[in-house]
PDB file of C-alpha atoms in Angstrom:
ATOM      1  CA  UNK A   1     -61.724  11.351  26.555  1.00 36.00           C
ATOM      2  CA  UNK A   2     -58.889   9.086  26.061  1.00 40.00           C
ATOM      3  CA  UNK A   3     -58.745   8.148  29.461  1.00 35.00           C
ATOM      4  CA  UNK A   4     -62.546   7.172  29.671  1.00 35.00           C
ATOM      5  CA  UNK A   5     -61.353   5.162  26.838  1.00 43.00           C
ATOM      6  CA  UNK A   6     -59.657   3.460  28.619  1.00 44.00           C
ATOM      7  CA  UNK A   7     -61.409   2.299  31.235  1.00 39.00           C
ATOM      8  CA  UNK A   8     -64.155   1.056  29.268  1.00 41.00           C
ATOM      9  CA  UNK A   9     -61.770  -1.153  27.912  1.00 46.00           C
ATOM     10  CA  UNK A  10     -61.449  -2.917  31.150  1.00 44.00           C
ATOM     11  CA  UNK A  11     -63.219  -6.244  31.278  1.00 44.00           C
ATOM     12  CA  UNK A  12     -63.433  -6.317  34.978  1.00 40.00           C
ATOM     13  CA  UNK A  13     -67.252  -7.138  35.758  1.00 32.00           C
ATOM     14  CA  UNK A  14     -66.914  -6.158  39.514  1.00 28.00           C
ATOM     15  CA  UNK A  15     -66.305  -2.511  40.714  1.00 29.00           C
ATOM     16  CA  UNK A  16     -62.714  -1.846  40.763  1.00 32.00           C
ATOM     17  CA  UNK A  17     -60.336  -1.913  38.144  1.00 34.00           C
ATOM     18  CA  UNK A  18     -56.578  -2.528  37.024  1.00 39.00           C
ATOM     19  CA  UNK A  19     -54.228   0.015  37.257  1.00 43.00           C
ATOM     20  CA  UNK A  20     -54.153   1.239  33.819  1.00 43.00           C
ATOM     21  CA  UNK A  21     -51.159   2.945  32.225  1.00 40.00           C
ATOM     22  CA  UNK A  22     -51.783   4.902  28.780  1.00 42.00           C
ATOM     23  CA  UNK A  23     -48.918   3.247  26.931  1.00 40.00           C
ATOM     24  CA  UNK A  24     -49.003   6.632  24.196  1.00 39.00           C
ATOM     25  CA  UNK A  25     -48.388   8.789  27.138  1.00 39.00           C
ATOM     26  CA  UNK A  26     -46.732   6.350  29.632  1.00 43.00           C
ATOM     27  CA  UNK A  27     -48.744   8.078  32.935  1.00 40.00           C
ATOM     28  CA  UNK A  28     -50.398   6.810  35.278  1.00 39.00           C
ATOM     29  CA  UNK A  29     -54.403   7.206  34.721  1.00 40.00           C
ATOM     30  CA  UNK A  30     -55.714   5.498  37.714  1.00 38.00           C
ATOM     31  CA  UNK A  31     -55.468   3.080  40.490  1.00 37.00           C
ATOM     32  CA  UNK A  32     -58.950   2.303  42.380  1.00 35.00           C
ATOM     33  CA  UNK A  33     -58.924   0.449  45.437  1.00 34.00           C
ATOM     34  CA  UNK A  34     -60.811  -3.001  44.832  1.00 36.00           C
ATOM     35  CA  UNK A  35     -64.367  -2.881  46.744  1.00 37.00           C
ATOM     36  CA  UNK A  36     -66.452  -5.452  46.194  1.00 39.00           C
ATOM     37  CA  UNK A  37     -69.387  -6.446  48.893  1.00 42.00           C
ATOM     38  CA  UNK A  38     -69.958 -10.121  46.790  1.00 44.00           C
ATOM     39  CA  UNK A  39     -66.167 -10.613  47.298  1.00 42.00           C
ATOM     40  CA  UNK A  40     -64.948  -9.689  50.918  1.00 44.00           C
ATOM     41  CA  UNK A  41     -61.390 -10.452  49.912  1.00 44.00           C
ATOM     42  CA  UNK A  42     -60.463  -8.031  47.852  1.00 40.00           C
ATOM     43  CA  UNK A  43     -61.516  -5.316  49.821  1.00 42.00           C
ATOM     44  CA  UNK A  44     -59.443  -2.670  50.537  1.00 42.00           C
ATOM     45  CA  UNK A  45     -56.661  -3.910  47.911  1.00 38.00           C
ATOM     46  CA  UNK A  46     -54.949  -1.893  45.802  1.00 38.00           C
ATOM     47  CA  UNK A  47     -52.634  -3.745  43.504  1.00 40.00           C
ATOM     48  CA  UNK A  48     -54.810  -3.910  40.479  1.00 39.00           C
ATOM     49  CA  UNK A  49     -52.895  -7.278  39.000  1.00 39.00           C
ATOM     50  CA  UNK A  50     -53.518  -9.376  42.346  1.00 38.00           C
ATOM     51  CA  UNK A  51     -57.240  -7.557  42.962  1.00 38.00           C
ATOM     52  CA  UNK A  52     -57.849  -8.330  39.005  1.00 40.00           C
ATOM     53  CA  UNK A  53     -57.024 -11.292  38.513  1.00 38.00           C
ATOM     54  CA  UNK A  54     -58.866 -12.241  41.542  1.00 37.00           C
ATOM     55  CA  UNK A  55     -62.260 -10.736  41.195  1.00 44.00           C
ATOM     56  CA  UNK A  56     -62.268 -11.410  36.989  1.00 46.00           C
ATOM     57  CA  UNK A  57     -63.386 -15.207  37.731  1.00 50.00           C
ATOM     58  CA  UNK A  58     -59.526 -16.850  36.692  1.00 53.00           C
ATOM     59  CA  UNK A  59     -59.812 -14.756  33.314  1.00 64.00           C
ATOM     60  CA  UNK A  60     -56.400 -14.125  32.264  1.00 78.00           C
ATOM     61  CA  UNK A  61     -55.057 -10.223  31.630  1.00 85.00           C
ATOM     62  CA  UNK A  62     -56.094  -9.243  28.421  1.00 92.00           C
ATOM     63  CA  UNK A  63     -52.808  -9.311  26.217  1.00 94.00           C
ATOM     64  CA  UNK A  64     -52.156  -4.851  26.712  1.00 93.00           C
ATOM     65  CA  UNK A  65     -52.569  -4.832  30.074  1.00 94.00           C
ATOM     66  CA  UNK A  66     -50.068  -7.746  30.163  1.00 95.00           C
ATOM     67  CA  UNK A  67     -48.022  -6.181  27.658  1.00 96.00           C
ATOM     68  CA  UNK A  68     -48.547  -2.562  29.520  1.00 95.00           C
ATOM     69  CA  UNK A  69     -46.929  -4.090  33.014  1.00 95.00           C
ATOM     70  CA  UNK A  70     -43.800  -5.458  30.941  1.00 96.00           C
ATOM     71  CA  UNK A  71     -43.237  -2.004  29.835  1.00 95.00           C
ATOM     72  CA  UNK A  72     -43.533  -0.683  33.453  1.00 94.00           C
ATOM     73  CA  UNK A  73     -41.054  -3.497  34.157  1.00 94.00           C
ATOM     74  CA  UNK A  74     -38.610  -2.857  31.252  1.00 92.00           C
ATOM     75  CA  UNK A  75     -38.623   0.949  31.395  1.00 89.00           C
ATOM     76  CA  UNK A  76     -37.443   0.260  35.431  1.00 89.00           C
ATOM     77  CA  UNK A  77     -35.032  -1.269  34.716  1.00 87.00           C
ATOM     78  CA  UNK A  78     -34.070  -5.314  34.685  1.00 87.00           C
ATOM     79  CA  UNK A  79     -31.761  -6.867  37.116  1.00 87.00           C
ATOM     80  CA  UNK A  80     -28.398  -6.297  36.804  1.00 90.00           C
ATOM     81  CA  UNK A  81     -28.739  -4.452  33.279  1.00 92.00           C
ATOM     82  CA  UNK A  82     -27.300  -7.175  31.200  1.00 95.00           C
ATOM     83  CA  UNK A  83     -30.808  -7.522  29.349  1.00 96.00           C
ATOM     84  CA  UNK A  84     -33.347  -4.766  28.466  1.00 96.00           C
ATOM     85  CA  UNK A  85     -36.447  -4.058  26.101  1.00 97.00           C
ATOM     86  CA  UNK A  86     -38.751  -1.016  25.293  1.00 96.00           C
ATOM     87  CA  UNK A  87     -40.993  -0.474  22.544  1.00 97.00           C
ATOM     88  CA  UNK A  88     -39.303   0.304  19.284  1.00 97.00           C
ATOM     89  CA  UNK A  89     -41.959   3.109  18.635  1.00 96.00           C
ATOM     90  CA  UNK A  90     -43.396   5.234  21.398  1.00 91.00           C
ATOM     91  CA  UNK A  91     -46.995   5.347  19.159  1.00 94.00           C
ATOM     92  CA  UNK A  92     -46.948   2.075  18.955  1.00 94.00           C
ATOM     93  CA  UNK A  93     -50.763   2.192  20.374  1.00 93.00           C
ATOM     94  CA  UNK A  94     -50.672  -2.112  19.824  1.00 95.00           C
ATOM     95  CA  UNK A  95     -47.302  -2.257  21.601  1.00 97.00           C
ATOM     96  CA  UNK A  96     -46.362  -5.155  19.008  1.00 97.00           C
ATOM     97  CA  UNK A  97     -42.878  -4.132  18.062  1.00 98.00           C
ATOM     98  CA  UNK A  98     -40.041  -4.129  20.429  1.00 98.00           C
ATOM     99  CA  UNK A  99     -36.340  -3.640  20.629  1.00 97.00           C
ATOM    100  CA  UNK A 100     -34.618  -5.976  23.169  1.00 97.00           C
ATOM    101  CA  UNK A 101     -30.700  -5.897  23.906  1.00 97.00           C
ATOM    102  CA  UNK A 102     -28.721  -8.224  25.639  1.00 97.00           C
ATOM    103  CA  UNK A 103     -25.059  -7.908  26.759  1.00 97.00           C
ATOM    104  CA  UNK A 104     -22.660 -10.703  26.529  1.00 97.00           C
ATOM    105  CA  UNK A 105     -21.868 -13.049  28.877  1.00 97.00           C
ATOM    106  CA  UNK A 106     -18.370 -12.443  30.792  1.00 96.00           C
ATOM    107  CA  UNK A 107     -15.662 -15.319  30.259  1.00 96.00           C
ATOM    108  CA  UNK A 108     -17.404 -16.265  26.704  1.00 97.00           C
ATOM    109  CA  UNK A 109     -16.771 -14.761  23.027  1.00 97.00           C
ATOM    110  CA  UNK A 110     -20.090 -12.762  24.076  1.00 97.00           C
ATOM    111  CA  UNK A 111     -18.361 -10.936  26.633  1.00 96.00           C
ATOM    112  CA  UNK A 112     -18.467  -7.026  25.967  1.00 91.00           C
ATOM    113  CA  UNK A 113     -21.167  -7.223  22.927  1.00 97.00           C
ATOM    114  CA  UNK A 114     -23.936  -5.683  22.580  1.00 97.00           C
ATOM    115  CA  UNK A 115     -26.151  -8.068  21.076  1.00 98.00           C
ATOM    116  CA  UNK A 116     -29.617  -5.710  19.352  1.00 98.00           C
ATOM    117  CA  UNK A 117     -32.761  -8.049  19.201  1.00 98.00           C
ATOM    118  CA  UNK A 118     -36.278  -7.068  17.425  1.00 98.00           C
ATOM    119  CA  UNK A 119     -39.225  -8.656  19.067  1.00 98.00           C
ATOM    120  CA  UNK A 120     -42.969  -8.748  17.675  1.00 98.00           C
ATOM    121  CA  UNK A 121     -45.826  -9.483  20.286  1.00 98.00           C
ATOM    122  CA  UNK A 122     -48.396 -10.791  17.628  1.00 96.00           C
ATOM    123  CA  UNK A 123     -52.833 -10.327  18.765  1.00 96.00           C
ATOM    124  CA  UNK A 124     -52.104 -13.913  20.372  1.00 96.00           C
ATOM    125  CA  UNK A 125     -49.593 -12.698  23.039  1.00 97.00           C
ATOM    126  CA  UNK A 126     -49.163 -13.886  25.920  1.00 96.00           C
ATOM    127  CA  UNK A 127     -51.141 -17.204  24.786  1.00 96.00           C
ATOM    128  CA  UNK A 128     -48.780 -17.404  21.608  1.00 97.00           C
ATOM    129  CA  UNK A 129     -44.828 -16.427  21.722  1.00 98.00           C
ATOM    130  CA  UNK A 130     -43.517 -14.055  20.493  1.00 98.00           C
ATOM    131  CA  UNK A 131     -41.069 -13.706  17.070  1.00 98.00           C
ATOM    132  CA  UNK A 132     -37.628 -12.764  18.087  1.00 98.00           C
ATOM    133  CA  UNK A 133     -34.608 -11.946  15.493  1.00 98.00           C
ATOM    134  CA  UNK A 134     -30.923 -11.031  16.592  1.00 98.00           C
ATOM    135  CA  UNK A 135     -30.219  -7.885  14.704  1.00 98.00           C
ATOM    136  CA  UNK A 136     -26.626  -8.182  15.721  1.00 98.00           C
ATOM    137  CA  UNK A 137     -25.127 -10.941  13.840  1.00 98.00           C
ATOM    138  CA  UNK A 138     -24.045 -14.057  16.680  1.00 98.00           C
ATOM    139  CA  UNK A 139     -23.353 -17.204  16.047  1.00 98.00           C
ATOM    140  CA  UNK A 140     -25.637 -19.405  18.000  1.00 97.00           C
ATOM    141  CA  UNK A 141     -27.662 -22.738  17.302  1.00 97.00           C
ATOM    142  CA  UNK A 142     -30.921 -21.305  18.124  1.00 97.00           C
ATOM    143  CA  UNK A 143     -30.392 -18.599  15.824  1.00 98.00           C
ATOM    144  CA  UNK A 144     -30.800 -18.986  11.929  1.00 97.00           C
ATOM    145  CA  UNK A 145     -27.943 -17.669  10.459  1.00 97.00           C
ATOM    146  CA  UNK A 146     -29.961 -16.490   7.171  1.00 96.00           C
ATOM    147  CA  UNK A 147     -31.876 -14.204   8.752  1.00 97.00           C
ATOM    148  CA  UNK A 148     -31.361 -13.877  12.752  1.00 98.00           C
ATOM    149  CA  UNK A 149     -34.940 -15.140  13.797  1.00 98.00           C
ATOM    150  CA  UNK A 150     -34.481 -17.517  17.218  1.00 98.00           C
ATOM    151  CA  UNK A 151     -36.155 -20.743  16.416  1.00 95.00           C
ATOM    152  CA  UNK A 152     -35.006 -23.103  18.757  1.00 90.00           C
ATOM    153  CA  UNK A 153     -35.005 -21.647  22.187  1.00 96.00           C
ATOM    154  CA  UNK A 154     -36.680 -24.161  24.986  1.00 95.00           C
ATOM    155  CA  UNK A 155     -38.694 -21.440  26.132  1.00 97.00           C
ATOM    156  CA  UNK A 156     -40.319 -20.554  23.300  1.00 96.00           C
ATOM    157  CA  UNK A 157     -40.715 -24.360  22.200  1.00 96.00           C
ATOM    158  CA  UNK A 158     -42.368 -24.808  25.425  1.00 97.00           C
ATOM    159  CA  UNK A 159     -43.662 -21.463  25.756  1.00 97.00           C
ATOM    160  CA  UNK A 160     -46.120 -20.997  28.793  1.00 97.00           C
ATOM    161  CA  UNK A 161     -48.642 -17.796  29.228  1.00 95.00           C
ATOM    162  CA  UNK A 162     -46.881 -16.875  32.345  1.00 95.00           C
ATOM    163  CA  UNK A 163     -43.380 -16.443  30.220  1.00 97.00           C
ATOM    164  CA  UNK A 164     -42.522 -12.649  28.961  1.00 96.00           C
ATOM    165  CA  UNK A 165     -39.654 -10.567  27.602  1.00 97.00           C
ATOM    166  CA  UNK A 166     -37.647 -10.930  30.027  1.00 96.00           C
ATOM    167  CA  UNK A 167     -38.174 -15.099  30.642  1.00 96.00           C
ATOM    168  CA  UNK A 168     -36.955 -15.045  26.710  1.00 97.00           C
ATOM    169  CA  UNK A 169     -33.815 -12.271  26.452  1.00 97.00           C
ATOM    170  CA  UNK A 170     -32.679 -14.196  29.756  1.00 96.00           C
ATOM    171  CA  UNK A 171     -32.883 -17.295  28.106  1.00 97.00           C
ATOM    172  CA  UNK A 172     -31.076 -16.524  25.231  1.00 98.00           C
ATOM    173  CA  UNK A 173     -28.493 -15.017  27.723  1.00 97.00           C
ATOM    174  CA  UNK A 174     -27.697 -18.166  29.083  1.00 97.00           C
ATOM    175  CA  UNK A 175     -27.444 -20.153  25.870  1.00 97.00           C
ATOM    176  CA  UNK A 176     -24.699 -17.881  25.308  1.00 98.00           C
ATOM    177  CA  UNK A 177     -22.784 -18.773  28.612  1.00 97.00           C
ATOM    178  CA  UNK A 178     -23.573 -22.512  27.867  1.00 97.00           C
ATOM    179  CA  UNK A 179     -20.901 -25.190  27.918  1.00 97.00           C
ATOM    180  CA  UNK A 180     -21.644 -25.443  24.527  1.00 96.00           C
ATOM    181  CA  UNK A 181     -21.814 -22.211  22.658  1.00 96.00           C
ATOM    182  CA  UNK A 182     -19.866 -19.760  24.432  1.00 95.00           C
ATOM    183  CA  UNK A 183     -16.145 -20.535  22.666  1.00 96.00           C
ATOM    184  CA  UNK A 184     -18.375 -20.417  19.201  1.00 97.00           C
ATOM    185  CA  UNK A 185     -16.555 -18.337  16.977  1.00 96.00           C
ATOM    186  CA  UNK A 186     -18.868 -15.159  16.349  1.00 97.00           C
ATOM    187  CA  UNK A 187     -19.158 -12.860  13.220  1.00 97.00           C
ATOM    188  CA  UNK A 188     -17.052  -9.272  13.441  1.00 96.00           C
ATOM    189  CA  UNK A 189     -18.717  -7.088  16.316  1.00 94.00           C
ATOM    190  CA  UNK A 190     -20.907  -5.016  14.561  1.00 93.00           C
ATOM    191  CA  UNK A 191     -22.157  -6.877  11.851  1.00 97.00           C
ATOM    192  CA  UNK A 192     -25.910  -7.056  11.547  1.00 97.00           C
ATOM    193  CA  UNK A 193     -28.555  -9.521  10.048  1.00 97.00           C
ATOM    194  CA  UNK A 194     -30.197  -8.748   6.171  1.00 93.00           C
ATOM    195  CA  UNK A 195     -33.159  -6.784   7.042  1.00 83.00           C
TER     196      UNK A 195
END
């Protein structure tokens, strides 16, 4: 039942579909090879994004499945390790709250932190950003130092559909190691923000 679900929840209107992950479960349900005789091209594919994307006429990936590959991505694993995210609960059915960490920066007054970050993906993501607060107390001028919410990062100013977690906890990375910021003087290690 819950995977017939689903796949009615697909908005494809040609006959294949996404490869669909069941974010309560985190398993694979399917992957269907596109096969579409009014669209030669995308027959025989079987990367649901590319064949998706293709055959929905330019529609863009409805905000789970977009939100579904980032935690595919982030549960993989991230570059070199210095940034991560999950979801913050595992029945999170919405996948709107997530836990992002970032460590410091070497050669800064980052380097060895462990910085904790709360993300919320609200119904507009990916059109909208999302809200982002440093749990961790840090000392940075994107970062309101009442509260921990990240309100003047460039990428979220300028913030483009195509951005995700990772395009943001990167970003934030960097401002760290900028000219800059990263001889700021920063709170004890292991002081946190007012919840």
């Amino acid at each position: 039942m819950h995977r017939r679900q689903c796949l009615a929840a697909c908005p494809c209107t040609v006959a294949h579909l996404a490869t669909l992950w069941c974010a309560a479960r985190g398993v694979l349900l399917c992957r269907v090879q596109a096969t579409d005789a009014a669209n030669p091209a995308l027959d025989g594919r079987t990367d649901g994004r590319t064949a998706c994307a293709a055959g929905c006429g330019g529609r863009a990936v409805p905000r789970n499945f977009r939100l579904l590959e980032e935690l595919e991505k982030g549960e993989k694993g991230i570059g070199d390790g210095t940034i991560s995210y999950g979801l913050a609960d595992g029945d999170d059915m919405l996948m709107s709250r997530w836990n992002g960490t970032i460590i410091g920066p070497g050669h800064t007054a980052h380097e060895n932190r462990i910085y904790s970050l709360r993300i919320v993906c609200g119904d507009e993501y990916p059109d909208k950003p999302p809200a982002i607060s440093f749990i961790s107390k840090i000392n940075l001028p994107c970062v309101n130092q009442q509260n921990g919410k990240v309100e003047k990062l460039p990428c979220l100013d300028a913030w483009k559909r195509n951005y995700s977690l990772e395009t943001i906890l990167s970003e934030l990375r960097k401002e760290m190691a900028a000219p800059a910021n990263k001889k700021l003087s920063q709170p004890a290690e292991g002081t946190t923000f007012p919840q």
